[in-house]
């Protein structure tokens, strides 16, 4: 099975044994506080992405670069900071604990860490494209539409891999927290 974030369609079956023991349909109530918070954070990232997708859709429909700039740049800045900080905490603090608690899931945690690396590359590209767009708007440059299109394309391209990662991470992490706790 392909495990590259850009092309995978789900987790390899070997990483799903905890999900088999604690499936998504049981995630509605009685969740550990950390698991519930994790899902709230992921819902926030999905909301950020959807908001940016909507702004890009409006831009593509009306071509109003000033409106796109006014709305997308602050949304993008918040998204980039929030997601980068979240991944740093996961990779630096939570994932090492999870490896100790459940060594069998180590390969799944490695997969999620590789996802973080791939997503970070995209975040850096989004930052660069966002800066180029901002600078073009600020300077009244003739290539504003081109920079807006590049940023919009980058926002569009981010959605599928981000959503895939969030779902796959939840399928590993939420059952692990519920079944084993995070006391490592």
mmCIF file of C-alpha atoms in Angstrom:
data_model
loop_
_atom_site.group_PDB
_atom_site.id
_atom_site.type_symbol
_atom_site.label_atom_id
_atom_site.label_comp_id
_atom_site.label_asym_id
_atom_site.label_seq_id
_atom_site.Cartn_x
_atom_site.Cartn_y
_atom_site.Cartn_z
ATOM 1 C CA UNK A 1 0.000 0.000 0.000
ATOM 2 C CA UNK A 2 1.214 3.497 -0.879
ATOM 3 C CA UNK A 3 1.994 5.401 2.320
ATOM 4 C CA UNK A 4 3.083 8.733 0.803
ATOM 5 C CA UNK A 5 0.765 11.461 2.069
ATOM 6 C CA UNK A 6 0.284 12.997 -1.367
ATOM 7 C CA UNK A 7 -1.110 9.778 -2.824
ATOM 8 C CA UNK A 8 -2.380 7.500 -0.063
ATOM 9 C CA UNK A 9 -6.058 6.833 0.333
ATOM 10 C CA UNK A 10 -5.993 5.592 3.923
ATOM 11 C CA UNK A 11 -3.906 3.862 6.508
ATOM 12 C CA UNK A 12 -2.249 0.519 5.898
ATOM 13 C CA UNK A 13 -4.340 -2.187 7.594
ATOM 14 C CA UNK A 14 -1.571 -2.983 10.081
ATOM 15 C CA UNK A 15 -2.060 0.451 11.662
ATOM 16 C CA UNK A 16 -5.781 -0.060 12.222
ATOM 17 C CA UNK A 17 -5.780 -2.648 14.987
ATOM 18 C CA UNK A 18 -6.517 -0.060 17.675
ATOM 19 C CA UNK A 19 -9.252 1.470 15.527
ATOM 20 C CA UNK A 20 -10.789 -1.999 15.267
ATOM 21 C CA UNK A 21 -10.888 -2.070 19.074
ATOM 22 C CA UNK A 22 -12.217 1.493 19.379
ATOM 23 C CA UNK A 23 -13.975 2.465 16.106
ATOM 24 C CA UNK A 24 -15.053 5.971 15.139
ATOM 25 C CA UNK A 25 -18.707 5.283 15.909
ATOM 26 C CA UNK A 26 -17.726 5.096 19.596
ATOM 27 C CA UNK A 27 -16.033 8.526 19.577
ATOM 28 C CA UNK A 28 -19.222 10.433 20.352
ATOM 29 C CA UNK A 29 -19.151 10.528 24.143
ATOM 30 C CA UNK A 30 -17.018 9.593 27.087
ATOM 31 C CA UNK A 31 -13.760 10.478 25.386
ATOM 32 C CA UNK A 32 -10.618 11.067 27.357
ATOM 33 C CA UNK A 33 -10.063 14.826 27.734
ATOM 34 C CA UNK A 34 -6.912 14.701 25.587
ATOM 35 C CA UNK A 35 -8.655 12.726 22.835
ATOM 36 C CA UNK A 36 -11.580 15.167 22.815
ATOM 37 C CA UNK A 37 -9.187 18.117 22.645
ATOM 38 C CA UNK A 38 -7.278 16.458 19.787
ATOM 39 C CA UNK A 39 -10.502 16.109 17.811
ATOM 40 C CA UNK A 40 -11.401 19.746 18.542
ATOM 41 C CA UNK A 41 -8.010 20.891 17.260
ATOM 42 C CA UNK A 42 -8.415 18.849 14.100
ATOM 43 C CA UNK A 43 -11.928 20.244 13.597
ATOM 44 C CA UNK A 44 -10.386 23.709 13.846
ATOM 45 C CA UNK A 45 -7.836 22.882 11.117
ATOM 46 C CA UNK A 46 -10.588 21.508 8.902
ATOM 47 C CA UNK A 47 -12.537 24.714 9.500
ATOM 48 C CA UNK A 48 -9.508 26.876 8.672
ATOM 49 C CA UNK A 49 -8.934 24.959 5.454
ATOM 50 C CA UNK A 50 -12.614 25.192 4.483
ATOM 51 C CA UNK A 51 -12.612 28.932 5.182
ATOM 52 C CA UNK A 52 -9.543 29.457 3.006
ATOM 53 C CA UNK A 53 -11.066 27.243 0.304
ATOM 54 C CA UNK A 54 -14.159 29.454 0.369
ATOM 55 C CA UNK A 55 -12.100 32.625 0.046
ATOM 56 C CA UNK A 56 -10.200 31.148 -2.882
ATOM 57 C CA UNK A 57 -13.497 30.149 -4.490
ATOM 58 C CA UNK A 58 -14.783 33.713 -4.130
ATOM 59 C CA UNK A 59 -11.544 35.039 -5.666
ATOM 60 C CA UNK A 60 -11.862 32.668 -8.595
ATOM 61 C CA UNK A 61 -15.478 33.816 -9.102
ATOM 62 C CA UNK A 62 -15.028 37.574 -8.741
ATOM 63 C CA UNK A 63 -11.311 38.315 -9.245
ATOM 64 C CA UNK A 64 -11.268 40.828 -6.371
ATOM 65 C CA UNK A 65 -7.621 40.638 -5.304
ATOM 66 C CA UNK A 66 -8.058 43.324 -2.633
ATOM 67 C CA UNK A 67 -10.822 41.303 -0.934
ATOM 68 C CA UNK A 68 -8.774 38.121 -1.201
ATOM 69 C CA UNK A 69 -5.798 39.883 0.343
ATOM 70 C CA UNK A 70 -7.817 41.457 3.138
ATOM 71 C CA UNK A 71 -9.397 38.130 4.119
ATOM 72 C CA UNK A 72 -6.986 35.371 3.114
ATOM 73 C CA UNK A 73 -3.695 36.760 4.422
ATOM 74 C CA UNK A 74 -4.850 36.951 8.088
ATOM 75 C CA UNK A 75 -6.588 33.566 7.772
ATOM 76 C CA UNK A 76 -3.456 32.048 6.254
ATOM 77 C CA UNK A 77 -1.209 33.512 8.947
ATOM 78 C CA UNK A 78 -3.392 32.089 11.700
ATOM 79 C CA UNK A 79 -3.615 28.701 9.976
ATOM 80 C CA UNK A 80 0.146 28.440 9.418
ATOM 81 C CA UNK A 81 1.031 29.376 12.999
ATOM 82 C CA UNK A 82 -1.633 27.152 14.523
ATOM 83 C CA UNK A 83 -0.814 24.066 12.448
ATOM 84 C CA UNK A 84 2.947 24.434 12.774
ATOM 85 C CA UNK A 85 2.704 24.750 16.564
ATOM 86 C CA UNK A 86 0.324 21.803 16.776
ATOM 87 C CA UNK A 87 2.651 19.559 14.776
ATOM 88 C CA UNK A 88 5.662 20.581 16.857
ATOM 89 C CA UNK A 89 3.847 19.565 20.043
ATOM 90 C CA UNK A 90 2.665 16.292 18.533
ATOM 91 C CA UNK A 91 6.051 15.275 17.116
ATOM 92 C CA UNK A 92 8.082 16.585 20.033
ATOM 93 C CA UNK A 93 5.939 15.567 22.983
ATOM 94 C CA UNK A 94 3.005 13.290 22.245
ATOM 95 C CA UNK A 95 4.482 10.951 19.639
ATOM 96 C CA UNK A 96 7.462 9.870 21.785
ATOM 97 C CA UNK A 97 5.083 9.050 24.653
ATOM 98 C CA UNK A 98 2.815 7.102 22.304
ATOM 99 C CA UNK A 99 5.774 5.064 21.034
ATOM 100 C CA UNK A 100 6.599 4.058 24.619
ATOM 101 C CA UNK A 101 3.005 3.256 25.532
ATOM 102 C CA UNK A 102 2.309 1.191 22.420
ATOM 103 C CA UNK A 103 5.544 0.144 20.671
ATOM 104 C CA UNK A 104 3.577 -1.868 18.088
ATOM 105 C CA UNK A 105 2.171 1.399 16.670
ATOM 106 C CA UNK A 106 5.658 2.898 16.156
ATOM 107 C CA UNK A 107 5.498 2.489 12.382
ATOM 108 C CA UNK A 108 2.189 4.368 12.361
ATOM 109 C CA UNK A 109 3.704 7.170 14.421
ATOM 110 C CA UNK A 110 6.641 7.262 11.993
ATOM 111 C CA UNK A 111 4.142 7.643 9.146
ATOM 112 C CA UNK A 112 2.475 10.568 10.928
ATOM 113 C CA UNK A 113 5.869 12.189 11.530
ATOM 114 C CA UNK A 114 6.667 11.879 7.807
ATOM 115 C CA UNK A 115 3.288 13.476 7.113
ATOM 116 C CA UNK A 116 4.288 16.379 9.333
ATOM 117 C CA UNK A 117 7.469 16.840 7.298
ATOM 118 C CA UNK A 118 5.510 16.836 4.033
ATOM 119 C CA UNK A 119 2.899 19.226 5.408
ATOM 120 C CA UNK A 120 5.629 21.516 6.744
ATOM 121 C CA UNK A 121 7.090 21.811 3.240
ATOM 122 C CA UNK A 122 3.659 22.835 1.993
ATOM 123 C CA UNK A 123 3.259 25.312 4.861
ATOM 124 C CA UNK A 124 6.573 26.919 3.932
ATOM 125 C CA UNK A 125 5.473 27.173 0.296
ATOM 126 C CA UNK A 126 2.145 28.673 1.367
ATOM 127 C CA UNK A 127 4.028 31.214 3.468
ATOM 128 C CA UNK A 128 6.266 32.149 0.523
ATOM 129 C CA UNK A 129 3.292 32.429 -1.830
ATOM 130 C CA UNK A 130 1.358 34.429 0.764
ATOM 131 C CA UNK A 131 4.285 36.826 1.189
ATOM 132 C CA UNK A 132 4.645 37.248 -2.576
ATOM 133 C CA UNK A 133 0.931 38.021 -2.866
ATOM 134 C CA UNK A 134 1.047 40.447 0.061
ATOM 135 C CA UNK A 135 4.088 42.232 -1.337
ATOM 136 C CA UNK A 136 2.522 42.461 -4.808
ATOM 137 C CA UNK A 137 -0.658 43.975 -3.364
ATOM 138 C CA UNK A 138 1.295 46.376 -1.120
ATOM 139 C CA UNK A 139 3.420 47.531 -4.057
ATOM 140 C CA UNK A 140 0.530 47.733 -6.509
ATOM 141 C CA UNK A 141 2.532 45.398 -8.722
ATOM 142 C CA UNK A 142 1.169 44.370 -12.108
ATOM 143 C CA UNK A 143 1.467 40.659 -11.203
ATOM 144 C CA UNK A 144 -1.056 40.752 -8.331
ATOM 145 C CA UNK A 145 -3.404 38.366 -10.147
ATOM 146 C CA UNK A 146 -0.553 35.946 -10.858
ATOM 147 C CA UNK A 147 0.562 35.908 -7.221
ATOM 148 C CA UNK A 148 -3.065 35.514 -6.099
ATOM 149 C CA UNK A 149 -3.443 32.550 -8.449
ATOM 150 C CA UNK A 150 -0.254 30.910 -7.180
ATOM 151 C CA UNK A 151 -1.379 31.282 -3.570
ATOM 152 C CA UNK A 152 -4.879 30.075 -4.430
ATOM 153 C CA UNK A 153 -3.477 27.028 -6.211
ATOM 154 C CA UNK A 154 -1.321 26.282 -3.160
ATOM 155 C CA UNK A 155 -4.308 26.565 -0.813
ATOM 156 C CA UNK A 156 -6.258 24.219 -3.096
ATOM 157 C CA UNK A 157 -3.391 21.726 -3.229
ATOM 158 C CA UNK A 158 -3.046 21.710 0.562
ATOM 159 C CA UNK A 159 -6.575 20.535 1.263
ATOM 160 C CA UNK A 160 -6.492 16.863 0.249
ATOM 161 C CA UNK A 161 -3.209 15.900 1.949
ATOM 162 C CA UNK A 162 -4.078 17.845 5.106
ATOM 163 C CA UNK A 163 -7.486 16.229 5.415
ATOM 164 C CA UNK A 164 -5.997 12.783 4.710
ATOM 165 C CA UNK A 165 -3.403 13.321 7.446
ATOM 166 C CA UNK A 166 -5.943 14.526 10.003
ATOM 167 C CA UNK A 167 -8.169 11.508 9.430
ATOM 168 C CA UNK A 168 -5.293 9.027 9.508
ATOM 169 C CA UNK A 169 -3.798 10.610 12.605
ATOM 170 C CA UNK A 170 -7.136 10.414 14.377
ATOM 171 C CA UNK A 171 -7.480 6.746 13.420
ATOM 172 C CA UNK A 172 -4.191 6.013 15.183
ATOM 173 C CA UNK A 173 -4.161 8.506 18.031
ATOM 174 C CA UNK A 174 -7.741 8.608 19.339
ATOM 175 C CA UNK A 175 -8.056 4.834 19.912
ATOM 176 C CA UNK A 176 -4.556 4.787 21.422
ATOM 177 C CA UNK A 177 -5.439 7.520 23.915
ATOM 178 C CA UNK A 178 -8.769 5.908 24.766
ATOM 179 C CA UNK A 179 -7.440 2.386 25.155
ATOM 180 C CA UNK A 180 -3.991 2.988 26.667
ATOM 181 C CA UNK A 181 -3.998 6.537 28.031
ATOM 182 C CA UNK A 182 -1.024 8.881 27.734
ATOM 183 C CA UNK A 183 0.843 8.066 30.918
ATOM 184 C CA UNK A 184 4.302 7.299 29.674
#
